[in-house]
Amino acid sequence: MQLKLTESRLPLATMLLIAPFFLWGTAMVAMKGVIPNTTPLFMAGVRLVPAGILVLIAAFLMGRPQPKGWAAWLWIGLFALVDGAMFQGFLAFGLVRTTAGLGSVMIDSQPLAVALLSWWLYGEQINFWGCIGLGAGVLGITLIGVGDELVFNLLHGGISTVGTLQISSIFQLFENGQWLMLLAALSMAVGTVTIRAVCRYADPVTATGWHMILGGLPLFALSGLWESEQWTNIDSYGWMALGYSTVFGSAIAYGLFFYFASSGSLTSLSSLTFLTPVFALLFGSIFLAEVLSPLQWTGVALTLVSIYLINQRDALAQKWRSRSQPEAVSLSATTSELRQLEASERQLAQLPLKITESSEEILPNR
């Protein structure tokens, strides 16, 4: 079934297309609001396991097949480890040390890593616009992640300043929440590349549900071993925030995403990826009073531009070719039309013709 964007349904269809990215962005804000009253591993498990159960229930009602064979479960297990446990674990720990808006920007930079992995593993072309996007993304992530102090020291002291940095300062970068979010983005990128192999052996919807459950159970186990008072300090608003992140930010968002992807709207979804950090930045500023420095805003802008260039690199390259070579396009179209006309003439020439004279032509003076 395919969503038809008719004039009467255009506003509703547009809202549904934007909904997954709105839900993911606002879920980041909800999780950031509740993290002071809970623990990271517990919160990550709560977001995965119940959402996975809801996705499996929906898959059952839709008649989706269950995974069969050891190969299917092996790939789902790998998918659960990388895109489930590692991604949500890094995300939860990163939220402790960074804002929801910056965290969402770092996570949604994963198209950069996906482009590089796809080029390395599957031979997909990055092209000129993709390279520009990669460069802008690396610069943007650097401005966000290393902090204002280090950037300004490098600008004032030059490259030699790097040698004077203490080893402890270097290690502090990896304790930064932005870098934990970058690890989450890399985990998500590996999971995105892995889903190709998963879909060879299992239905993507049921695989998504199972990978949430299998990825969330180890998080609960580690939470029981290492954490304490996971839910003691959570009030009613905190449970509502966790519920929103689980139901809307995971189950419904992923459900809508896979619905549009299966109905042929993947290009539209890719072009809207940059909206997730926009929503997270907006609502983080409204509800959590998150404030970014001018340097961080510059990094955010560069990262959003890079996400757009990476996702739309093929479309941009095609538009550039059509603009730079209009005569060639017109000539190719004319040549194609002439070939079709010649083929039609040959077909007409091969048809048997029967000429019948009318009575007026036979007896014109009658």
Coordinates of C-alpha atoms in Angstrom, one line a residue:
M1 CA 0.0 0.0 0.0
Q2 CA 1.3 3.4 -0.9
L3 CA 0.5 6.8 0.6
K4 CA -1.0 9.1 -2.1
L5 CA -0.2 12.7 -1.6
T6 CA -3.4 14.1 -3.1
E7 CA -4.4 17.7 -2.4
S8 CA -7.0 16.7 0.2
R9 CA -4.6 14.6 2.1
L10 CA -1.4 16.5 1.6
P11 CA -1.2 18.1 5.1
L12 CA -1.9 14.8 6.8
A13 CA 0.6 13.0 4.6
T14 CA 3.3 15.6 5.2
M15 CA 2.7 15.4 9.0
L16 CA 3.0 11.6 8.9
L17 CA 6.3 11.8 6.9
I18 CA 7.7 14.2 9.4
A19 CA 6.4 12.3 12.5
P20 CA 9.2 9.8 12.9
F21 CA 11.8 12.5 13.1
F22 CA 9.7 14.7 15.3
L23 CA 9.2 11.7 17.7
W24 CA 12.9 10.8 17.7
G25 CA 13.9 14.4 18.4
T26 CA 11.4 15.0 21.2
A27 CA 12.2 11.6 22.7
M28 CA 15.8 12.8 23.2
V29 CA 14.4 15.7 25.2
A30 CA 12.2 13.5 27.2
M31 CA 15.1 11.1 28.0
K32 CA 17.3 14.0 29.0
G33 CA 14.7 15.3 31.4
V34 CA 14.4 12.0 33.2
I35 CA 18.0 10.9 33.3
P36 CA 18.8 12.7 36.6
N37 CA 16.3 10.5 38.4
T38 CA 17.3 7.2 36.9
T39 CA 20.3 5.3 35.6
P40 CA 21.5 5.1 32.0
L41 CA 21.5 1.3 31.5
F42 CA 18.0 1.0 33.0
M43 CA 16.6 3.8 30.8
A44 CA 18.1 2.3 27.7
G45 CA 16.6 -1.1 28.5
V46 CA 13.2 0.5 29.2
R47 CA 13.3 2.2 25.8
L48 CA 14.1 -1.1 23.9
V49 CA 12.3 -4.1 25.4
P50 CA 8.7 -2.8 25.7
A51 CA 9.0 -1.1 22.3
G52 CA 10.2 -4.4 20.8
I53 CA 7.2 -6.2 22.2
L54 CA 4.9 -3.6 20.7
V55 CA 6.6 -4.0 17.3
L56 CA 6.2 -7.8 17.4
I57 CA 2.5 -7.5 18.3
A58 CA 2.1 -5.1 15.3
A59 CA 4.0 -7.5 13.1
F60 CA 1.8 -10.4 14.2
L61 CA -1.3 -8.5 13.4
M62 CA 0.1 -7.5 10.0
G63 CA 0.8 -11.2 9.3
R64 CA 4.6 -10.7 9.1
P65 CA 6.6 -14.0 9.1
Q66 CA 8.8 -14.9 12.1
P67 CA 12.6 -15.5 11.6
K68 CA 13.5 -19.1 10.7
G69 CA 16.9 -20.7 10.7
W70 CA 20.2 -20.2 12.5
A71 CA 21.4 -17.6 9.9
A72 CA 18.4 -15.4 10.5
W73 CA 18.9 -15.5 14.3
L74 CA 22.6 -15.0 14.0
W75 CA 22.3 -11.8 12.0
I76 CA 19.5 -10.6 14.3
G77 CA 21.7 -11.2 17.3
L78 CA 24.5 -9.2 15.7
F79 CA 22.0 -6.5 14.8
A80 CA 20.8 -6.5 18.4
L81 CA 24.3 -6.2 19.8
V82 CA 25.3 -3.3 17.6
D83 CA 22.2 -1.3 16.9
G84 CA 20.4 -2.2 20.1
A85 CA 22.6 -2.7 23.1
M86 CA 25.6 -0.6 22.0
F87 CA 23.7 2.2 20.3
Q88 CA 21.2 2.7 23.2
G89 CA 23.9 2.2 25.8
F90 CA 26.2 4.9 24.4
L91 CA 23.2 7.1 23.8
A92 CA 22.1 6.9 27.5
F93 CA 25.5 7.4 28.9
G94 CA 26.1 10.3 26.5
L95 CA 22.9 12.0 27.6
V96 CA 24.3 12.2 31.1
R97 CA 27.2 14.4 29.9
T98 CA 25.6 16.4 27.0
T99 CA 22.5 18.2 26.0
A100 CA 19.6 16.6 24.1
G101 CA 20.1 18.9 21.1
L102 CA 23.9 18.3 20.7
G103 CA 23.4 14.6 21.3
S104 CA 20.8 14.4 18.6
V105 CA 23.1 16.2 16.2
M106 CA 26.0 13.8 16.9
I107 CA 23.8 10.7 16.5
D108 CA 22.2 11.9 13.3
S109 CA 25.6 12.4 11.8
Q110 CA 25.6 8.6 11.2
P111 CA 24.9 9.0 7.5
L112 CA 28.5 10.1 7.2
A113 CA 29.7 6.8 8.6
V114 CA 27.1 4.9 6.6
A115 CA 28.3 6.5 3.3
L116 CA 31.9 5.4 4.1
L117 CA 31.0 1.9 5.2
S118 CA 28.8 1.4 2.1
W119 CA 31.6 2.6 -0.1
W120 CA 34.1 0.3 1.6
L121 CA 31.8 -2.8 1.9
Y122 CA 29.5 -2.5 -1.1
G123 CA 31.3 -0.2 -3.5
E124 CA 28.7 2.6 -3.4
Q125 CA 29.9 5.8 -5.0
I126 CA 30.2 8.9 -2.8
N127 CA 30.7 11.4 -5.7
F128 CA 31.6 15.1 -5.4
W129 CA 28.7 16.3 -3.3
G130 CA 29.1 13.4 -0.9
C131 CA 32.8 14.3 -0.4
I132 CA 31.8 17.9 0.3
G133 CA 29.2 16.6 2.8
L134 CA 31.8 14.4 4.5
G135 CA 34.2 17.3 4.9
A136 CA 31.6 19.6 6.3
G137 CA 30.4 16.8 8.7
V138 CA 33.9 16.1 10.0
L139 CA 34.5 19.8 10.6
G140 CA 31.0 20.3 12.2
I141 CA 31.4 17.3 14.5
T142 CA 34.9 18.5 15.5
L143 CA 33.6 22.0 16.4
I144 CA 30.9 20.4 18.5
G145 CA 32.9 17.7 20.2
V146 CA 36.3 19.2 21.1
G147 CA 34.9 22.3 22.9
D148 CA 35.4 26.0 22.6
E149 CA 38.5 26.1 24.8
L150 CA 40.5 23.7 22.7
V151 CA 39.5 25.3 19.4
F152 CA 40.4 28.8 20.5
N153 CA 43.7 27.6 21.9
L154 CA 44.5 26.0 18.6
L155 CA 43.6 29.2 16.7
H156 CA 45.7 31.4 18.9
G157 CA 48.6 29.1 19.5
G158 CA 48.8 27.3 16.2
I159 CA 49.5 23.6 15.5
S160 CA 52.3 23.6 18.0
T161 CA 49.7 24.0 20.8
V162 CA 48.7 20.4 20.2
G163 CA 52.0 19.1 21.4
T164 CA 51.7 21.1 24.7
L165 CA 48.3 19.6 25.6
Q166 CA 48.5 17.3 28.6
I167 CA 47.6 13.6 28.2
S168 CA 44.8 14.0 30.7
S169 CA 43.2 16.7 28.5
I170 CA 43.2 14.3 25.6
F171 CA 41.5 11.6 27.7
Q172 CA 38.9 14.1 28.8
L173 CA 37.7 14.4 25.2
F174 CA 36.5 10.8 25.3
E175 CA 34.7 11.4 28.6
N176 CA 32.8 14.1 26.8
G177 CA 29.1 13.3 26.1
Q178 CA 29.5 14.4 22.5
W179 CA 32.0 11.7 21.9
L180 CA 29.9 9.1 23.5
M181 CA 27.1 10.2 21.1
L182 CA 29.5 9.8 18.3
L183 CA 30.1 6.2 19.3
A184 CA 26.4 5.8 19.4
A185 CA 26.2 7.2 15.8
L186 CA 28.9 4.8 14.7
S187 CA 27.0 1.9 16.3
M188 CA 23.9 2.9 14.5
A189 CA 25.8 3.2 11.2
V190 CA 27.1 -0.3 11.5
G191 CA 23.6 -1.5 12.3
T192 CA 22.2 0.3 9.3
V193 CA 24.7 -1.4 7.0
T194 CA 24.0 -4.8 8.8
I195 CA 20.3 -4.5 8.1
R196 CA 21.0 -5.5 4.4
A197 CA 22.2 -8.9 5.5
V198 CA 19.4 -9.2 8.1
C199 CA 16.7 -8.7 5.4
R200 CA 18.1 -11.6 3.4
Y201 CA 17.1 -14.0 6.1
A202 CA 14.3 -12.3 8.1
D203 CA 11.4 -9.9 7.7
P204 CA 12.6 -6.4 8.5
V205 CA 9.7 -5.5 10.8
T206 CA 9.9 -8.7 12.9
A207 CA 13.7 -8.4 12.9
T208 CA 13.4 -4.9 14.3
G209 CA 11.2 -6.1 17.1
W210 CA 13.4 -9.0 18.1
H211 CA 16.6 -6.9 17.9
M212 CA 15.0 -4.4 20.4
I213 CA 14.2 -7.2 22.8
L214 CA 17.5 -9.1 22.4
G215 CA 19.4 -5.8 22.6
G216 CA 17.6 -4.6 25.7
L217 CA 17.8 -7.7 27.9
P218 CA 21.6 -7.4 28.3
L219 CA 21.2 -3.7 29.3
F220 CA 18.7 -4.8 32.0
A221 CA 21.2 -7.5 33.2
L222 CA 24.1 -5.0 33.4
S223 CA 21.8 -2.5 35.1
G224 CA 21.0 -5.1 37.8
L225 CA 24.7 -5.8 38.3
W226 CA 26.2 -2.3 38.3
E227 CA 23.4 0.2 39.0
S228 CA 21.1 0.8 42.0
E229 CA 18.0 2.8 42.7
Q230 CA 17.0 2.7 39.0
W231 CA 13.4 3.6 39.6
T232 CA 13.3 4.8 43.2
N233 CA 13.5 8.5 42.3
I234 CA 11.3 8.5 39.2
D235 CA 8.2 10.5 39.7
S236 CA 5.0 10.4 37.6
Y237 CA 6.4 12.9 35.1
G238 CA 9.5 10.8 34.8
W239 CA 7.4 7.6 34.0
M240 CA 5.4 9.6 31.5
A241 CA 8.7 10.7 29.8
L242 CA 10.0 7.1 29.7
G243 CA 6.6 6.0 28.4
Y244 CA 6.7 8.6 25.6
S245 CA 10.3 7.6 24.7
T246 CA 9.3 3.9 24.5
V247 CA 5.9 4.0 22.8
F248 CA 6.3 7.1 20.6
G249 CA 10.0 7.5 20.3
S250 CA 10.7 3.9 19.6
A251 CA 7.7 1.7 18.6
I252 CA 5.6 4.2 16.7
A253 CA 8.5 6.1 15.2
Y254 CA 10.1 2.9 13.9
G255 CA 6.7 1.6 12.8
L256 CA 6.0 4.7 10.7
F257 CA 9.6 4.7 9.3
F258 CA 9.3 1.1 8.1
Y259 CA 5.8 1.8 6.7
F260 CA 7.0 4.6 4.5
A261 CA 10.2 2.8 3.6
S262 CA 8.2 -0.2 2.4
S263 CA 5.8 1.9 0.4
G264 CA 8.5 3.6 -1.7
S265 CA 9.0 6.8 0.2
L266 CA 12.7 6.2 1.2
T267 CA 14.0 9.1 -0.7
S268 CA 11.6 11.5 1.1
L269 CA 12.7 10.0 4.4
S270 CA 16.3 10.4 3.7
S271 CA 15.9 14.1 2.9
L272 CA 14.1 14.6 6.2
T273 CA 16.8 13.1 8.4
F274 CA 18.2 16.4 9.4
L275 CA 14.9 17.4 11.0
T276 CA 15.5 15.1 14.1
P277 CA 18.3 17.3 15.6
V278 CA 16.3 20.4 14.7
F279 CA 13.4 19.2 16.8
A280 CA 15.7 18.2 19.6
L281 CA 17.4 21.5 19.6
L282 CA 14.1 23.4 19.5
F283 CA 12.4 21.5 22.3
G284 CA 15.6 21.2 24.3
S285 CA 15.8 25.0 24.3
I286 CA 12.1 25.4 25.3
F287 CA 11.7 22.7 28.0
L288 CA 15.3 22.2 29.3
A289 CA 16.7 25.7 28.7
E290 CA 19.6 24.3 26.8
V291 CA 22.0 27.0 25.4
L292 CA 24.7 26.5 22.8
S293 CA 27.8 28.6 22.2
P294 CA 28.2 30.4 18.8
L295 CA 31.0 27.9 18.0
Q296 CA 28.7 25.0 18.7
W297 CA 25.9 26.5 16.6
T298 CA 28.4 26.7 13.7
G299 CA 29.2 23.0 14.2
V300 CA 25.5 22.2 14.3
A301 CA 24.9 24.1 11.0
L302 CA 27.8 22.4 9.3
T303 CA 26.6 19.0 10.5
L304 CA 23.1 19.5 9.2
V305 CA 24.4 20.7 5.9
S306 CA 26.6 17.6 5.7
I307 CA 23.6 15.3 6.5
Y308 CA 21.6 16.8 3.7
L309 CA 24.5 16.6 1.1
I310 CA 25.2 13.0 2.0
N311 CA 21.6 11.9 1.7
Q312 CA 20.9 13.9 -1.5
R313 CA 24.3 13.4 -3.2
D314 CA 22.9 11.4 -6.1
A315 CA 20.0 13.8 -6.7
L316 CA 22.3 16.8 -6.5
A317 CA 24.7 15.2 -9.0
Q318 CA 21.9 14.5 -11.4
K319 CA 20.6 18.0 -11.2
W320 CA 24.1 19.4 -11.8
R321 CA 24.6 17.2 -14.9
S322 CA 21.2 18.2 -16.3
R323 CA 22.0 21.9 -15.8
S324 CA 25.5 21.8 -17.2
Q325 CA 24.6 19.7 -20.2
P326 CA 21.2 20.8 -21.4
E327 CA 22.0 20.5 -25.1
A328 CA 23.2 16.9 -24.6
V329 CA 20.0 16.1 -22.8
S330 CA 17.9 17.6 -25.6
L331 CA 19.9 15.9 -28.3
S332 CA 19.5 12.5 -26.6
A333 CA 15.8 13.0 -26.2
T334 CA 15.5 14.0 -29.9
T335 CA 17.5 10.9 -31.0
S336 CA 15.3 8.7 -28.9
E337 CA 12.2 10.2 -30.5
L338 CA 13.7 9.6 -34.0
R339 CA 14.4 6.0 -33.2
Q340 CA 10.9 5.4 -32.0
L341 CA 9.5 7.0 -35.2
E342 CA 11.8 4.8 -37.4
A343 CA 10.6 1.7 -35.5
S344 CA 7.0 2.7 -36.0
E345 CA 7.6 3.2 -39.8
R346 CA 9.2 -0.2 -40.1
Q347 CA 6.2 -1.8 -38.3
L348 CA 3.8 0.0 -40.7
A349 CA 5.8 -1.1 -43.7
Q350 CA 5.4 -4.7 -42.7
L351 CA 1.6 -4.6 -42.3
P352 CA -0.4 -6.2 -45.2
L353 CA -2.5 -3.6 -47.0
K354 CA -5.7 -4.3 -48.8
I355 CA -7.0 -1.6 -51.2
T356 CA -10.7 -1.7 -52.1
E357 CA -12.1 0.6 -54.7
S358 CA -15.4 2.2 -54.1
S359 CA -18.3 1.9 -56.5
E360 CA -18.0 5.6 -57.3
E361 CA -14.4 5.1 -58.3
I362 CA -15.2 2.1 -60.4
L363 CA -18.2 3.8 -62.2
P364 CA -17.5 7.5 -61.8
N365 CA -20.3 8.5 -64.4
R366 CA -23.0 6.4 -62.8

